[in-house]
Amino acid sequence: MPDIYLDNNATTKVDPAVVDVMIPFFLEQYGNPSSIHKFADGVAKALKKARGQVQELIGAEHDSEIIFTSCGTESDSTAILSAIKAQPNRKEIITTTVEHAAILNLCENLEKEGYTIHRLPVDKCGRLNLDAYKKMLSDQVAIVSVMWANNETGTIFPVVEMAEMANSAGVMFHTDAVQAVGKIPMMLQDTKIDMLSISGHKLHAPKGIGVLYLRRGTRYRPLLRGGHQERGRRAGTENTASIVGLGKACEMAMEHMEYENVQVKAMRDKLEQGIIATVPHSFITGDLNNRLPNTTDIAFEYIEGEAILMLLNKAGIAASSGSACTSGSLEPSHVMRAMDIPYTAAHGTIRFSFSRYNTMSEVDEVLKVMPTIAATLRKLSPYWDSVTNEPVANPEAAFTPTFK
Amino acid sequence: MWDYSDKVKEHFFTPKNAGAVVGANAIGEVGSISCGDALRLTLKVNPETEIIEESGFQTFGCGSAIASSSVLTEIIKGMTIDEALKVTNQDIANELDGLPPEKMHCSVMGREALQAAVANYRGEEWKDDHEEGALICKCFAIDAVMIEEMIWANKLRTVEDVTNFTKAGGGCAACHEDIEAILEKVLAEKGEKFDATVSTAAVEKVETPAIAAVKTPLTNVQRIKKIEEVLTSLRPQLMADGGDVELVEVVGNTVYVNMTGACNGCQMAAMTIAGIQQRLMEVLGEFLRVVPASEMKKLVNIEGAGHA
Ligand SMILES: Cc1ncc(COP(=O)(O)O)c(C=O)c1O
Ligand code: FES
């Protein structure tokens, strides 16, 4: 059995069809799109086509609302920094406790500069409280930034409704839709969303290409000033090959939207139901009724995530524990803490994220090994009684380490 | 993910001595599930000889926590408890052919469990005096608590001070922003203000006798004397790290020194030399290059040629 890739929320394989359309822009049409000679002839046209393909996928009204950037993180930073620069009198930002580091760390930094950051909490299922949100909206708020879908649990937030509420209060609304674009349908022209971030590598385009959607008329200040590229809104010579690749990837995501929400979802559902049925003391985290079709995040109690990943990896299965970015630290993921998942489980959460490249037989393969992996590690755990094969009666009390 | 050594993988995939020892008379428990690591060490100690005859571990934690526990139980089996107490976390890490800096705390946990188990055997109470903070400097595995303590204890005021005292920040420099944030916090607690532009000189007075900066041109003898004076002032700091420095020769702008003890050949030598060079330049007010004497031969010729 070849290796099984179930870490598509971290990044995806570039679709071979995407690679194909990119190659001419490295080898033949490598001219600068601003130049006037035959090496650049087709480039401007190709960029325009790509812009249209992105526009189509997200349902933007104009193709000029699409600004190409270098990644999702840059789009996030551009959106927030633009909003506070364009409205210097507004010193508050509303976001959530479960955003990606691209938003959270930026906000933390702005806090040091004197901004007030309101971080909306989530409940045990990862849901936001819209009443609390409504109370925070005021003419002091420069921007609201709420992710469309959470990268760890796949939980989808009601951003369309939240954008309406912000708009009524006269507040700009940004959404980090890096995980949502290409997985669920959207029609931005029917919403009040002002800005939206996309990252190419989450939908089978290359890494290092992103998009900031900027609704026409939204007050804006560029992050990078310089040349006139992207109508002066993002200077720097265009990453032509990647832009063309992203366009193609968006077109393909559009074609596969139904497949993603039926077949991919069926694989995800089978995997998570199978695991819950065969591994005792495991449960699914997040809002089970509002989730991306490709993501499941499962908590295995009394064992630790990295150890699980190492055994999965040995079995040829790639998944991740928490977000790929946070698995380098020893803390349980901030998303699990925000949902108040007990510590006995929060350290042992594993995210399986699918793409259209996965198959049902891969699901069966994971289901074959997962119970053994959990049992192997539990045998080593001081919180597990290997005689009864149950957690020790009172884990916190049975294990009484010395505290300072 | 992590770049684990084969040794770590071996101990993770096929752990030795997993499970509790039946009839154990020394039990040590450290960490907690909320920290993300917990380790219970169970030993059977022969009361006559005080030799550890059996050891077992139960660990909740990552790959390196499990590997550290496993290797520890192997290391201490057959040792007397006094011998076992001499095992350091570095020994555990070495036995695993190294651990990533982010994971060194796993080896610390092993050592602590061992201390706790011995205390338990002797009927003493074991106190964990080790507090761990967020990892700040990945190059030298220094955490926030350590940096804070050093800032308090030694009245540090700049990133450079912190580097001199803890090594943190002396490698790739990526952690300087975080170190500045800690300085800002601690200095605010002390009612002072962090100023990124202030020089380190003010602090070094505390540690090293002040040496007046040179104003007038020096004769060769005066110059060498001055250099000696600077090296002498830095010596206590080096010796605290188990090293020493000795002036060998001065050729033009190049100062040749012998690094001995812990400094010799360790990854810190290059950094220490940079620190000495910095200090020499401050005092002598001219550009100087500090080079290990071991490189003298090849360099003297070049320098000599330059001066001829
Ligand atoms: C929700 C979310 N936002 C932002 C990013 C960052 O995107 P990029 O890696 O393109 O900067 C990611 C990907 O890790 C993500 O999952
Ligand atoms: S991380 Fe501190 S010097 Fe490299």
Tab-separated table of C-alpha atoms in Angstrom, chain B:
chain	number	residue	atom	x	y	z
B	1	MET	CA	8.609	16.953	11.811
B	2	TRP	CA	11.344	16.433	14.364
B	3	ASP	CA	14.732	15.309	13.262
B	4	TYR	CA	14.998	12.477	15.765
B	5	SER	CA	18.096	10.310	15.927
B	6	ASP	CA	17.818	6.618	15.159
B	7	LYS	CA	18.419	5.994	18.849
B	8	VAL	CA	15.353	8.035	19.797
B	9	LYS	CA	13.253	6.202	17.233
B	10	GLU	CA	14.530	2.851	18.417
B	11	HIS	CA	13.580	3.588	22.020
B	12	PHE	CA	10.234	5.011	20.960
B	13	PHE	CA	9.167	2.193	18.678
B	14	THR	CA	10.487	-0.581	20.919
B	15	PRO	CA	10.605	0.874	24.411
B	16	LYS	CA	12.570	-0.970	27.087
B	17	ASN	CA	11.130	-1.619	30.549
B	18	ALA	CA	7.671	-0.258	29.794
B	19	GLY	CA	5.138	-0.703	32.575
B	20	ALA	CA	5.298	-0.656	36.344
B	21	VAL	CA	7.749	-2.858	38.256
B	22	VAL	CA	5.854	-5.216	40.536
B	23	GLY	CA	6.906	-4.832	44.161
B	24	ALA	CA	8.743	-1.572	43.514
B	25	ASN	CA	10.210	0.165	46.564
B	26	ALA	CA	11.090	3.451	44.868
B	27	ILE	CA	8.461	5.365	42.924
B	28	GLY	CA	8.964	8.764	41.342
B	29	GLU	CA	6.255	10.727	39.590
B	30	VAL	CA	6.775	14.018	37.799
B	31	GLY	CA	4.909	16.239	35.387
B	32	SER	CA	1.187	16.182	34.882
B	33	ILE	CA	-1.186	15.618	32.055
B	34	SER	CA	-1.915	19.333	31.871
B	35	CYS	CA	1.727	20.011	31.043
B	36	GLY	CA	1.625	17.503	28.260
B	37	ASP	CA	4.106	15.151	29.879
B	38	ALA	CA	3.884	12.864	32.865
B	39	LEU	CA	6.278	10.167	33.944
B	40	ARG	CA	6.088	7.518	36.624
B	41	LEU	CA	9.310	5.671	37.350
B	42	THR	CA	9.177	2.494	39.435
B	43	LEU	CA	12.384	0.904	40.753
B	44	LYS	CA	13.216	-2.154	42.751
B	45	VAL	CA	16.230	-1.337	44.887
B	46	ASN	CA	18.124	-4.042	46.785
B	47	PRO	CA	18.168	-2.743	50.395
B	48	GLU	CA	21.485	-4.485	51.125
B	49	THR	CA	23.509	-3.213	48.201
B	50	GLU	CA	21.317	-0.254	47.188
B	51	ILE	CA	21.605	-1.493	43.618
B	52	ILE	CA	18.720	-0.819	41.266
B	53	GLU	CA	17.731	-4.289	40.163
B	54	GLU	CA	14.665	-3.496	38.150
B	55	SER	CA	13.310	-0.314	36.616
B	56	GLY	CA	10.129	0.438	34.760
B	57	PHE	CA	8.432	3.508	33.330
B	58	GLN	CA	4.970	4.715	32.402
B	59	THR	CA	4.924	7.864	30.317
B	60	PHE	CA	2.277	10.127	28.901
B	61	GLY	CA	4.074	12.237	26.361
B	62	CYS	CA	5.618	12.720	22.985
B	63	GLY	CA	8.081	10.500	21.171
B	64	SER	CA	11.139	11.885	22.905
B	65	ALA	CA	9.488	11.704	26.334
B	66	ILE	CA	8.902	8.010	25.818
B	67	ALA	CA	12.390	7.477	24.411
B	68	SER	CA	13.992	9.418	27.297
B	69	SER	CA	12.103	7.332	29.834
B	70	SER	CA	13.062	4.117	28.124
B	71	VAL	CA	16.754	4.957	27.864
B	72	LEU	CA	16.832	6.166	31.461
B	73	THR	CA	15.548	2.844	32.769
B	74	GLU	CA	18.330	1.141	30.805
B	75	ILE	CA	21.053	3.495	32.043
B	76	ILE	CA	20.262	3.116	35.733
B	77	LYS	CA	19.653	-0.602	35.860
B	78	GLY	CA	22.514	-2.162	37.840
B	79	MET	CA	23.680	1.145	39.312
B	80	THR	CA	23.610	1.920	42.993
B	81	ILE	CA	21.216	4.716	43.809
B	82	ASP	CA	24.132	7.036	44.525
B	83	GLU	CA	25.544	6.338	41.091
B	84	ALA	CA	22.135	6.788	39.546
B	85	LEU	CA	21.757	10.208	41.142
B	86	LYS	CA	24.805	11.338	39.209
B	87	VAL	CA	23.046	10.724	35.898
B	88	THR	CA	22.322	14.103	34.337
B	89	ASN	CA	19.748	15.005	31.768
B	90	GLN	CA	22.644	15.548	29.389
B	91	ASP	CA	23.655	11.910	29.923
B	92	ILE	CA	20.144	10.867	28.946
B	93	ALA	CA	20.217	13.072	25.852
B	94	ASN	CA	23.709	11.850	24.930
B	95	GLU	CA	22.648	8.243	25.230
B	96	LEU	CA	19.912	9.058	22.710
B	97	ASP	CA	22.469	10.662	20.374
B	98	GLY	CA	20.960	14.056	21.109
B	99	LEU	CA	17.508	15.614	21.289
B	100	PRO	CA	16.143	18.685	19.475
B	101	PRO	CA	16.396	21.795	21.731
B	102	GLU	CA	12.607	21.958	22.022
B	103	LYS	CA	12.686	18.462	23.483
B	104	MET	CA	15.497	18.742	26.011
B	105	HIS	CA	12.904	19.109	28.756
B	106	CYS	CA	11.985	15.454	28.185
B	107	SER	CA	15.421	14.410	29.409
B	108	VAL	CA	15.089	16.802	32.346
B	109	MET	CA	11.852	15.102	33.258
B	110	GLY	CA	13.629	11.746	33.292
B	111	ARG	CA	16.265	12.981	35.688
B	112	GLU	CA	13.649	14.539	37.946
B	113	ALA	CA	11.638	11.334	38.103
B	114	LEU	CA	14.808	9.568	39.119
B	115	GLN	CA	15.470	12.051	41.930
B	116	ALA	CA	11.877	11.729	43.052
B	117	ALA	CA	12.125	7.939	43.094
B	118	VAL	CA	15.309	7.968	45.162
B	119	ALA	CA	13.754	10.443	47.586
B	120	ASN	CA	10.756	8.154	47.833
B	121	TYR	CA	13.027	5.188	48.569
B	122	ARG	CA	14.812	7.093	51.307
B	123	GLY	CA	11.566	8.316	52.778
B	124	GLU	CA	12.385	11.916	51.943
B	125	GLU	CA	10.232	14.456	50.277
B	126	TRP	CA	11.375	15.561	46.858
B	127	LYS	CA	10.872	19.155	45.853
B	128	ASP	CA	10.789	20.130	42.245
B	129	ASP	CA	12.685	23.391	42.082
B	130	HIS	CA	12.841	23.392	38.360
B	131	GLU	CA	10.471	25.716	36.656
B	132	GLU	CA	10.193	25.603	32.937
B	133	GLY	CA	9.209	28.458	30.705
B	134	ALA	CA	8.532	28.871	27.026
B	135	LEU	CA	11.531	28.059	24.874
B	136	ILE	CA	12.990	31.342	23.684
B	137	CYS	CA	16.356	30.600	22.146
B	138	LYS	CA	16.370	27.489	20.006
B	139	CYS	CA	20.071	27.718	19.212
B	140	PHE	CA	21.026	27.202	22.863
B	141	ALA	CA	17.807	25.745	24.333
B	142	ILE	CA	17.250	28.591	26.800
B	143	ASP	CA	13.778	29.216	28.174
B	144	ALA	CA	12.038	32.346	29.374
B	145	VAL	CA	12.304	31.543	33.072
B	146	MET	CA	16.056	31.193	32.873
B	147	ILE	CA	16.382	34.507	31.052
B	148	GLU	CA	14.126	36.278	33.533
B	149	GLU	CA	16.079	34.958	36.486
B	150	MET	CA	19.360	36.056	34.969
B	151	ILE	CA	18.019	39.526	34.231
B	152	TRP	CA	16.937	39.871	37.857
B	153	ALA	CA	20.066	38.399	39.359
B	154	ASN	CA	22.605	40.242	37.260
B	155	LYS	CA	20.842	43.503	36.526
B	156	LEU	CA	20.934	42.867	32.801
B	157	ARG	CA	19.608	45.578	30.535
B	158	THR	CA	20.321	44.667	26.947
B	159	VAL	CA	20.016	41.716	24.605
B	160	GLU	CA	23.781	41.593	24.531
B	161	ASP	CA	23.891	41.251	28.328
B	162	VAL	CA	21.435	38.416	28.147
B	163	THR	CA	23.595	36.713	25.539
B	164	ASN	CA	26.697	37.136	27.666
B	165	PHE	CA	25.053	35.613	30.684
B	166	THR	CA	22.816	32.913	29.251
B	167	LYS	CA	24.093	32.382	25.695
B	168	ALA	CA	20.521	33.022	24.526
B	169	GLY	CA	20.597	35.106	21.386
B	170	GLY	CA	24.210	34.333	20.559
B	171	GLY	CA	23.481	32.182	17.529
B	172	CYS	CA	21.170	33.001	14.663
B	173	ALA	CA	19.741	36.051	16.508
B	174	ALA	CA	16.177	35.147	15.560
B	175	CYS	CA	15.136	35.256	19.212
B	176	HIS	CA	16.253	38.841	19.840
B	177	GLU	CA	12.722	40.211	19.556
B	178	ASP	CA	11.521	37.781	22.212
B	179	ILE	CA	14.480	38.571	24.464
B	180	GLU	CA	13.715	42.272	24.143
B	181	ALA	CA	10.135	41.571	25.173
B	182	ILE	CA	11.338	39.760	28.302
B	183	LEU	CA	13.740	42.577	29.134
B	184	GLU	CA	10.936	45.064	28.719
B	185	LYS	CA	8.698	43.056	31.035
B	186	VAL	CA	11.256	42.448	33.770
B	187	LEU	CA	12.616	45.975	33.699
B	188	ALA	CA	9.071	47.293	33.958
B	189	GLU	CA	8.590	45.090	37.030
B	190	LYS	CA	11.704	46.669	38.486
B	191	GLY	CA	10.336	50.091	37.695
B	192	GLU	CA	12.858	50.704	34.967
B	193	LYS	CA	12.489	51.210	31.288
B	194	PHE	CA	14.007	49.055	28.585
B	195	ASP	CA	15.976	51.059	26.091
B	196	ALA	CA	17.134	49.120	23.055
B	197	THR	CA	19.723	51.777	22.236
B	198	VAL	CA	21.588	51.734	25.542
B	199	SER	CA	25.009	50.066	25.481
B	200	THR	CA	26.023	47.206	27.725
B	201	ALA	CA	28.887	48.993	29.418
B	202	ALA	CA	26.777	50.081	32.372
B	203	VAL	CA	26.070	46.491	33.315
B	204	GLU	CA	29.482	45.112	32.891
B	205	LYS	CA	30.607	47.379	35.691
B	206	VAL	CA	28.694	45.121	37.988
B	207	GLU	CA	30.511	42.032	36.844
B	208	THR	CA	33.877	43.222	35.702
B	209	PRO	CA	36.089	46.037	36.910
B	210	ALA	CA	35.631	49.064	34.713
B	211	ILE	CA	38.458	49.790	32.358
B	212	ALA	CA	38.730	53.273	31.057
B	213	ALA	CA	38.442	53.503	27.318
B	214	VAL	CA	41.631	54.543	25.596
B	215	LYS	CA	41.843	58.067	24.337
B	216	THR	CA	45.440	58.738	23.335
B	217	PRO	CA	47.496	56.615	20.934
B	218	LEU	CA	49.266	53.756	22.709
B	219	THR	CA	52.773	52.408	22.456
B	220	ASN	CA	52.999	48.752	21.542
B	221	VAL	CA	53.714	47.749	25.130
B	222	GLN	CA	50.856	49.853	26.482
B	223	ARG	CA	48.570	48.355	23.918
B	224	ILE	CA	49.402	44.773	24.843
B	225	LYS	CA	49.046	45.637	28.518
B	226	LYS	CA	45.636	47.073	27.836
B	227	ILE	CA	44.605	43.957	25.953
B	228	GLU	CA	45.795	41.812	28.875
B	229	GLU	CA	43.791	44.019	31.205
B	230	VAL	CA	40.613	43.441	29.209
B	231	LEU	CA	41.174	39.693	29.071
B	232	THR	CA	41.746	39.614	32.828
B	233	SER	CA	38.494	41.449	33.386
B	234	LEU	CA	36.613	38.934	31.286
B	235	ARG	CA	38.257	35.915	32.868
B	236	PRO	CA	35.828	35.420	35.798
B	237	GLN	CA	32.937	35.146	33.377
B	238	LEU	CA	34.740	32.569	31.251
B	239	MET	CA	35.810	30.605	34.273
B	240	ALA	CA	32.239	30.488	35.483
B	241	ASP	CA	31.553	28.610	32.255
B	242	GLY	CA	34.501	26.339	32.938
B	243	GLY	CA	36.841	27.937	30.436
B	244	ASP	CA	39.718	30.369	30.231
B	245	VAL	CA	41.549	32.601	27.772
B	246	GLU	CA	45.211	33.446	27.359
B	247	LEU	CA	46.905	36.056	25.190
B	248	VAL	CA	49.460	34.518	22.827
B	249	GLU	CA	50.463	37.187	20.360
B	250	VAL	CA	49.381	40.440	18.813
B	251	VAL	CA	50.179	40.944	15.141
B	252	GLY	CA	48.882	44.141	13.624
B	253	ASN	CA	45.179	44.211	14.229
B	254	THR	CA	44.997	40.538	15.060
B	255	VAL	CA	44.944	39.300	18.633
B	256	TYR	CA	45.800	35.602	18.991
B	257	VAL	CA	44.398	33.864	22.037
B	258	ASN	CA	44.350	30.375	23.474
B	259	MET	CA	40.920	29.213	24.526
B	260	THR	CA	41.152	26.525	27.149
B	261	GLY	CA	38.819	24.420	29.222
B	262	ALA	CA	35.170	24.260	28.319
B	263	CYS	CA	35.566	26.998	25.733
B	264	ASN	CA	38.074	25.084	23.676
B	265	GLY	CA	36.403	23.508	20.703
B	266	CYS	CA	32.880	23.883	22.019
B	267	GLN	CA	30.276	25.538	19.896
B	268	MET	CA	30.498	28.492	22.222
B	269	ALA	CA	34.108	29.256	21.431
B	270	ALA	CA	33.265	31.258	18.332
B	271	MET	CA	30.716	33.247	20.240
B	272	THR	CA	32.973	33.867	23.171
B	273	ILE	CA	35.652	35.110	20.831
B	274	ALA	CA	33.194	37.490	19.263
B	275	GLY	CA	32.381	38.816	22.730
B	276	ILE	CA	36.045	39.318	23.595
B	277	GLN	CA	36.654	41.072	20.324
B	278	GLN	CA	33.728	43.396	20.914
B	279	ARG	CA	35.004	44.312	24.368
B	280	LEU	CA	38.563	44.842	23.170
B	281	MET	CA	37.394	47.174	20.455
B	282	GLU	CA	35.298	49.138	22.905
B	283	VAL	CA	38.218	49.689	25.228
B	284	LEU	CA	41.012	50.178	22.745
B	285	GLY	CA	38.924	52.186	20.358
B	286	GLU	CA	40.345	50.533	17.261
B	287	PHE	CA	39.422	47.640	15.018
B	288	LEU	CA	40.787	44.366	16.340
B	289	ARG	CA	40.348	40.794	15.268
B	290	VAL	CA	40.517	37.983	17.809
B	291	VAL	CA	41.689	34.664	16.388
B	292	PRO	CA	42.388	31.346	18.129
B	293	ALA	CA	46.133	30.776	18.341
B	294	SER	CA	45.630	27.402	16.685
B	295	GLU	CA	45.111	29.283	13.450
B	296	MET	CA	48.206	31.370	13.915
B	297	LYS	CA	50.562	29.606	11.545
B	298	LYS	CA	48.548	30.009	8.430
B	299	LEU	CA	47.560	33.506	9.363
B	300	VAL	CA	50.866	34.861	10.589
B	301	ASN	CA	52.393	34.428	7.188
B	302	ILE	CA	49.640	36.347	5.541
B	303	GLU	CA	49.696	39.043	8.183
B	304	GLY	CA	53.465	39.076	8.101
B	305	ALA	CA	53.400	39.543	4.379
B	306	GLY	CA	51.004	42.397	4.825
B	307	HIS	CA	53.303	44.121	7.247
B	308	ALA	CA	56.479	43.553	5.350
